[in-house]
XYZ file of C-alpha atoms in Angstrom:
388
model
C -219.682 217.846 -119.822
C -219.938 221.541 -121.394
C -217.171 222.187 -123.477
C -216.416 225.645 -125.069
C -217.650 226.376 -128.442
C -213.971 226.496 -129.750
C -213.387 222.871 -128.831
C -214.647 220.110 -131.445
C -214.952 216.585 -130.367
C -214.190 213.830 -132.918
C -214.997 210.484 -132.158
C -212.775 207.233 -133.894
C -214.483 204.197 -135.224
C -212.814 202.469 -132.284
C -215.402 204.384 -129.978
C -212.750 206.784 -128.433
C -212.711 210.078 -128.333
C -210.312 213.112 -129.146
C -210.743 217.258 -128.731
C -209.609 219.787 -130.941
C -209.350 223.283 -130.484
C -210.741 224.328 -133.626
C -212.123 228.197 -133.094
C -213.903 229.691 -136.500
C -214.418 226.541 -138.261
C -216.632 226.434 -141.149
C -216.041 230.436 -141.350
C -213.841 232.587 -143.480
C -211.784 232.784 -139.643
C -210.929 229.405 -139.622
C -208.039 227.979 -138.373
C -205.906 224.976 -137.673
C -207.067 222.760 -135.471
C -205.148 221.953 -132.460
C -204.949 218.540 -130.654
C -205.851 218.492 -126.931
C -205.865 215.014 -126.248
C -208.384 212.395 -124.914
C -209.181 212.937 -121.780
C -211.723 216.178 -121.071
C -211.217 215.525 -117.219
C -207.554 216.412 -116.854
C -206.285 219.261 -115.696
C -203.906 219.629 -118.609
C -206.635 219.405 -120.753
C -207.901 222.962 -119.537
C -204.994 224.109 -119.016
C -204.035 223.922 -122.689
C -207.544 225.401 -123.405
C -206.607 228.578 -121.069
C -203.440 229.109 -123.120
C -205.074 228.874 -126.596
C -207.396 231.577 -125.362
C -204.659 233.822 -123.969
C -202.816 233.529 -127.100
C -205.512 234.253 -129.478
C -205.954 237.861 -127.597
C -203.930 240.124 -128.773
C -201.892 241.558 -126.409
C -201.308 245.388 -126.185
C -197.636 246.634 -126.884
C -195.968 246.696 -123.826
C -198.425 244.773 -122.174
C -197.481 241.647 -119.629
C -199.192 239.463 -122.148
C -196.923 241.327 -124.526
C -193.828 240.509 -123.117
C -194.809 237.107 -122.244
C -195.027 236.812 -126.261
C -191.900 237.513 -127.183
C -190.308 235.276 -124.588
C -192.353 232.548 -126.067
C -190.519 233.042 -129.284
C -187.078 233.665 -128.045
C -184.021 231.494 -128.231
C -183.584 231.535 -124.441
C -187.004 230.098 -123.905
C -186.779 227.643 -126.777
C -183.726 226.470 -125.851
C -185.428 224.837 -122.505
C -186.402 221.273 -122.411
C -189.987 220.101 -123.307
C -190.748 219.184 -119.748
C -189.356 223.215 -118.900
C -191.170 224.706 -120.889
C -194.355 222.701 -120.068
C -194.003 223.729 -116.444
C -192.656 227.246 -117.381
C -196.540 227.521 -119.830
C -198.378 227.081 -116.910
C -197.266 230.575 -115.329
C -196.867 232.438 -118.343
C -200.648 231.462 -118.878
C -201.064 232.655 -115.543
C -199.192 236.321 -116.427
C -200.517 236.427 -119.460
C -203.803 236.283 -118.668
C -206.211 239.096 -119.745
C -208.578 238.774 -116.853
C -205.421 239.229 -114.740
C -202.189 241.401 -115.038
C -202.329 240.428 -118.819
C -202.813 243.688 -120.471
C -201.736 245.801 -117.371
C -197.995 247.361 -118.695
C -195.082 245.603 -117.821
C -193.101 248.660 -116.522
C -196.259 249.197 -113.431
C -195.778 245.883 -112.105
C -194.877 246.148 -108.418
C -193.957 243.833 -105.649
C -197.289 244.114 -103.925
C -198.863 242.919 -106.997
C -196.235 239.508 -106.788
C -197.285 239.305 -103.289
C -200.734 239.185 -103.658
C -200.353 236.505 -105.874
C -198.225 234.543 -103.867
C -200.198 234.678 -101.242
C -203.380 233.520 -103.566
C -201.061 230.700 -104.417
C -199.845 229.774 -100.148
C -202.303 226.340 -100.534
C -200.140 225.247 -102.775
C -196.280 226.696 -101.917
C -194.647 224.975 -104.675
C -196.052 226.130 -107.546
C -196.268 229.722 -105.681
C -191.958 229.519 -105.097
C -191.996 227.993 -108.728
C -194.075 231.101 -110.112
C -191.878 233.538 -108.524
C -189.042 231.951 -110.286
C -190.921 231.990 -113.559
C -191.694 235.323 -113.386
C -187.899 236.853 -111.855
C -186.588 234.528 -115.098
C -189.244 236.820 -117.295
C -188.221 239.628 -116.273
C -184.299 239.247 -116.469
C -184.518 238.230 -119.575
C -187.107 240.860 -120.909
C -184.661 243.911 -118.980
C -182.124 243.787 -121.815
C -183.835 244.552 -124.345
C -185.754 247.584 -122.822
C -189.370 246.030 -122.733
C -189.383 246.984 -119.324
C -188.534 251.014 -119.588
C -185.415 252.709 -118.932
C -185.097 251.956 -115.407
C -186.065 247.992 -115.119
C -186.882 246.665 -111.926
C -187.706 242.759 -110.914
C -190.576 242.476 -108.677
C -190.260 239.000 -108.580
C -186.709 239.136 -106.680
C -187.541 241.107 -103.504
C -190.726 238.486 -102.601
C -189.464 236.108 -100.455
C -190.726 232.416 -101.206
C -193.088 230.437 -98.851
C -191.581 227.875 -96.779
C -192.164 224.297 -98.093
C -192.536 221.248 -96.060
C -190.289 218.412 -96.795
C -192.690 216.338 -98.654
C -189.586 215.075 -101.721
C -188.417 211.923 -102.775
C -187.225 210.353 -99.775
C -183.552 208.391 -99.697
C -183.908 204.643 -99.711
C -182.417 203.417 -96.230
C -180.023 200.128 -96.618
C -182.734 197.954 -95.734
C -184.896 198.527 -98.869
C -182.046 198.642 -101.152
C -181.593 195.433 -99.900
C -184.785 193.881 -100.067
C -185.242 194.877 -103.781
C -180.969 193.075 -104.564
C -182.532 190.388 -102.645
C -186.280 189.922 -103.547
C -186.959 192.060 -107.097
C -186.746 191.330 -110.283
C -183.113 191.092 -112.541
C -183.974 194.446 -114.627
C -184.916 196.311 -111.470
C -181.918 195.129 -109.666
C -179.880 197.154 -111.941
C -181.988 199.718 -111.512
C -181.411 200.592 -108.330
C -177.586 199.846 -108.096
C -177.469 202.023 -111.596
C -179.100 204.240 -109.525
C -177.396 204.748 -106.445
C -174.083 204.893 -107.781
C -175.228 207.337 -110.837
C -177.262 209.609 -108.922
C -179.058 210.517 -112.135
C -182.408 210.959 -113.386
C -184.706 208.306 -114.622
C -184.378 209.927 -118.152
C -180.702 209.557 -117.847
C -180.532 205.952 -116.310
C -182.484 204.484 -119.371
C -179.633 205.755 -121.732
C -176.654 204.630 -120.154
C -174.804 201.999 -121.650
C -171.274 200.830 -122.015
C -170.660 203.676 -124.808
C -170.493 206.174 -121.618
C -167.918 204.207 -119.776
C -164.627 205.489 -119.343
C -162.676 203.847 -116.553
C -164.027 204.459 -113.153
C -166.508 207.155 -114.203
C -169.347 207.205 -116.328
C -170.546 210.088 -118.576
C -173.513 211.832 -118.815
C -175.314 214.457 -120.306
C -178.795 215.059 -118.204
C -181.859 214.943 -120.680
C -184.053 217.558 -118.537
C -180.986 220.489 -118.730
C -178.988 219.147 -121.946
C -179.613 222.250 -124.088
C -177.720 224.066 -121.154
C -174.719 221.798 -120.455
C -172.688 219.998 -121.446
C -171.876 216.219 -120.353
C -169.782 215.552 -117.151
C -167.859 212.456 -115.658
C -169.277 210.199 -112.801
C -166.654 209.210 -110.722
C -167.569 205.295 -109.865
C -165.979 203.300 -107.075
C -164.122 200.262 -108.501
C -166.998 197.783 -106.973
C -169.569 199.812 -109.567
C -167.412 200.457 -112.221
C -166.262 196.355 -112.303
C -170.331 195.663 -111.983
C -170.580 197.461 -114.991
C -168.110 196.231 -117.060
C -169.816 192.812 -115.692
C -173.507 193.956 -116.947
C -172.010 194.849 -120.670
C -171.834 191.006 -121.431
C -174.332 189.790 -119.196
C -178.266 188.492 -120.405
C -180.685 190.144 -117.810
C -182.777 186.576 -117.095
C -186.771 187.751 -116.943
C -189.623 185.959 -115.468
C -192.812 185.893 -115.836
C -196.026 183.870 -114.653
C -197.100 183.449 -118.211
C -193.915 182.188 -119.481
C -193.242 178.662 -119.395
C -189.341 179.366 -118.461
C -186.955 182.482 -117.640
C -185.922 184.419 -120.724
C -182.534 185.638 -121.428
C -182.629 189.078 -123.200
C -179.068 191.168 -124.150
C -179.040 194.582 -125.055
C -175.383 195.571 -125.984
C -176.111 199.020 -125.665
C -178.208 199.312 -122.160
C -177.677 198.879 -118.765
C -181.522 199.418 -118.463
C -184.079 197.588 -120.905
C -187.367 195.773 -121.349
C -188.173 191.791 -121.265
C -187.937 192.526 -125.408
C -185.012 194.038 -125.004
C -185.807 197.123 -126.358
C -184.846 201.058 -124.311
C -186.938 201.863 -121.783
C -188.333 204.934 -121.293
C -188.787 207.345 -118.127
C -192.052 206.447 -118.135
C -192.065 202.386 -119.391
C -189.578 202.348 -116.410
C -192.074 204.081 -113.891
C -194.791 202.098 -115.097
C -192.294 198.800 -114.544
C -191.166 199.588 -111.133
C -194.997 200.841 -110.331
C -196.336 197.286 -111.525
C -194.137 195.575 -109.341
C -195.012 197.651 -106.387
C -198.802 195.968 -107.076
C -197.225 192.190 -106.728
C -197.043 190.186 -103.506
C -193.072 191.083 -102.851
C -193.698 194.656 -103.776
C -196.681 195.382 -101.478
C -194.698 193.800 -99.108
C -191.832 196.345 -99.414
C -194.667 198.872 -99.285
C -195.883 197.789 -95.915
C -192.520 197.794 -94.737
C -191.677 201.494 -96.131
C -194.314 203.164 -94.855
C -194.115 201.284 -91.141
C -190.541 203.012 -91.317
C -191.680 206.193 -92.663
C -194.410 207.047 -89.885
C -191.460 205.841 -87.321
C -189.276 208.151 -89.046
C -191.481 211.386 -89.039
C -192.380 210.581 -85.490
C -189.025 210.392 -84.791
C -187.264 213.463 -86.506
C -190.435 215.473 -87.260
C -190.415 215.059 -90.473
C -192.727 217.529 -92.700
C -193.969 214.356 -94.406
C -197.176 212.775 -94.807
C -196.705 208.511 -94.552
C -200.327 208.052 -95.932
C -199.257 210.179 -98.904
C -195.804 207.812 -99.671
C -197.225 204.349 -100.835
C -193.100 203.342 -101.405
C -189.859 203.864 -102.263
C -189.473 206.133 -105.752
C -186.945 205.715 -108.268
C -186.234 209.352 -107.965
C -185.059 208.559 -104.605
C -182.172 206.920 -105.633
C -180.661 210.159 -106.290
C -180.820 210.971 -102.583
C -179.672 207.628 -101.403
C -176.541 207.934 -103.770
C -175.727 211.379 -102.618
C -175.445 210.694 -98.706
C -173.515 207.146 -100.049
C -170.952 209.445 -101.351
C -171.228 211.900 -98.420
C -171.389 209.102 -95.931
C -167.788 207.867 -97.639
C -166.101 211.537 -96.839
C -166.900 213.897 -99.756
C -168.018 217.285 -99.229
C -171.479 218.907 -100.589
C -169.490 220.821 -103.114
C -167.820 217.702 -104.303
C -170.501 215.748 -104.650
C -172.220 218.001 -106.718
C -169.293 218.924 -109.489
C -168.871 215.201 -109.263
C -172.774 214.127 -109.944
C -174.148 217.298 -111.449
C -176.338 218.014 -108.950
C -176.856 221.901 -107.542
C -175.509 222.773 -104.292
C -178.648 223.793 -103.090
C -180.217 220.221 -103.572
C -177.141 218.255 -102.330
C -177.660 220.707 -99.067
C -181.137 219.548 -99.217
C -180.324 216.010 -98.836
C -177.903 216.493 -96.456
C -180.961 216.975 -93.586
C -181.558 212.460 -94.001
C -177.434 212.219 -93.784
C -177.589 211.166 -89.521
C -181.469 209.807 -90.019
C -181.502 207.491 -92.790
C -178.830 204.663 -92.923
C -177.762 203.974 -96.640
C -174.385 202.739 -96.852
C -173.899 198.961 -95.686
C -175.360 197.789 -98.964
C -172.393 199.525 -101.017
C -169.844 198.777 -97.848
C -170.874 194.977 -98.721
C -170.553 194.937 -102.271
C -167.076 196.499 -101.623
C -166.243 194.132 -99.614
C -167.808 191.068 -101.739
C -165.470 192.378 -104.234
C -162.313 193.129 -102.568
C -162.166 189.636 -101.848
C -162.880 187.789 -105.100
């Protein structure tokens, strides 16, 4: 593969090998070099490649590229989360760009420029509706303090977005909640009763613990928009909130072929954690529920989810592809907890002061509320414990 002459390649004694943008070196011009990972393949790999370049060009004053800049170094950008900014880079690249508007002036750019790269973009309508955001957040935030001229005007906010199919994380009906209480593992039994009555993020499930307990609610402060917020309550039912005040003294009991017996591993801080009883993170926990997907009981569910899923988009119409969905996400939780608590008689503004969740997305959700059945596993439960 032809890499650019910036971009040094050092290879361990282990054999592997690992890229550095390095541009000058072994000249008076030389400067730090600048990880880029493993992996020359990726798409992040060039990706982080395009933004080095478009950052060592200096940008005109007043430029796009220009304003772009200063954003980079501002509080309000800095202030995002990792995984924001990350996904917030990849358009700023794309203003910034030199061989693009780059060094055109901020103050000329006009809807029909926004448009025509939207429509460059309609292939993929995601990242276009994400870019428009990107760029109407730019440009609020650059109006203030006059980068834009004395009469600022957003582009970005009179181009519509492109319709997007429904292609999200898709609520888990009752009967794959309860094939995974039934059939899956201890740990990921929590998870997706921790899930369903939290409707929180991965990132947020796998720091929950007894510490964020207070009564029938649970508290949380989302990882992805902490810098923003602040933390809110989680009203629980009594069912979850007694399960877990249960789970605080409880030993999650692992198996495994290679073990000789079950282990009993206690983490007084978790809900969520691994066979060594250490956190999980997002992505130990992805990789955890992924790995069971691969065993005999979790291609099973498989088989079964996406059965239901081509019923249910020849059903309803869904705008989803069942080839594409190989199971049931953790993400999807979220969903499945949100019509549980709009299924029991809250409204969509309720549920989302009560779960943190925008209006908007709650809405969203609200299309599966008469086509996906979610509630008997929690009506159960209820009743399981109403009559201990």
């Amino acid at each position: 593969m032809d890499l650019p002459s910036e971009v040094r390649r050092v290879k361990k004694p282990n054999g592997k090998c690992y890229y550095y943008w390095h541009p000058g070196r072994g000249t008076k011009r030389e400067g730090k070099a600048i990880a880029l990972g493993s992996d020359p393949e990726s798409p992040e790999f060039w990706e982080r490649i395009r933004g080095l370049r478009i950052a060592s060009t200096k940008a005109p004053a007043g430029s796009i590229a220009w304003v772009v800049d200063l954003y980079r170094e501002s509080e309000a950008f800095r202030s995002c989360a990792e995984s924001t900014q990350a996904s917030y880079a990849v358009h700023l690249n794309r203003f910034a760009n030199p061989e693009g508007w780059g060094h055109l002036p901020a103050v000329s750019l006009e809807p029909r420029h926004v448009l025509v790269l939207r429509d460059s973009m309609k292939e993929t309508p995601v990242m276009a509706n994400q870019m428009l955001a990107v760029g109407g957040t730019l440009w609020s935030w650059a109006a203030p303090f006059g980068h834009l001229g004395r009469r600022p005007f957003n582009p970005f906010e009179v181009v519509p977005g492109l319709e997007i199919p429904d292609r999200g994380h898709v609520p888990w009906p009752v009967w794959a909640q309860e094939f995974v209480l039934a059939k899956g593992p201890a740990d990921l039994v929590r998870m997706v009763r921790l899930g369903v009555m939290t409707c929180q993020r991965e990132s947020d499930l796998v720091r929950m613990g007894p510490v964020h307990r207070d009564g029938c609610g649970i508290w949380c402060r989302p990882q992805k928009t902490r810098k923003k917020r602040r933390a809110f309550r989680v009203p629980l039912t009594t069912a979850d909130a007694l399960l877990l005040e249960q789970w605080a003294g409880e030993p999650i009991l692992f198996e495994n072929t290679r073990w000789k017996a079950p282990i009993a591993r206690i983490h007084p801080d978790l809900y969520l954690f691994t066979p060594r009883a250490q956190a999980y993170t997002p992505d130990r926990l992805r990789a955890r529920w992924t790995r069971w997907l691969e065993t005999g009981t979790g291609t099973e569910l498989c088989g079964k989810w996406r059965k239901w899923l081509a019923t249910q988009v020849e059903r309803y119409d869904w705008d989803i592809e069942p080839e594409e969905a190989r199971g049931p996400t953790i993400h999807g939780l979220r969903g499945t907890g949100v019509l549980v608590r709009l299924n029991a008689g809250h409204d969509p503004q309720q549920v989302s002061n009560d779960i943190g969740m925008s209006l908007p997305m709650v809405q969203r959700y609200i299309r599966f509320r008469d086509q996906v059945e979610v509630a008997e596993a929690g009506r159960r439960r209820l009743k399981l414990v109403g009559t201990a």
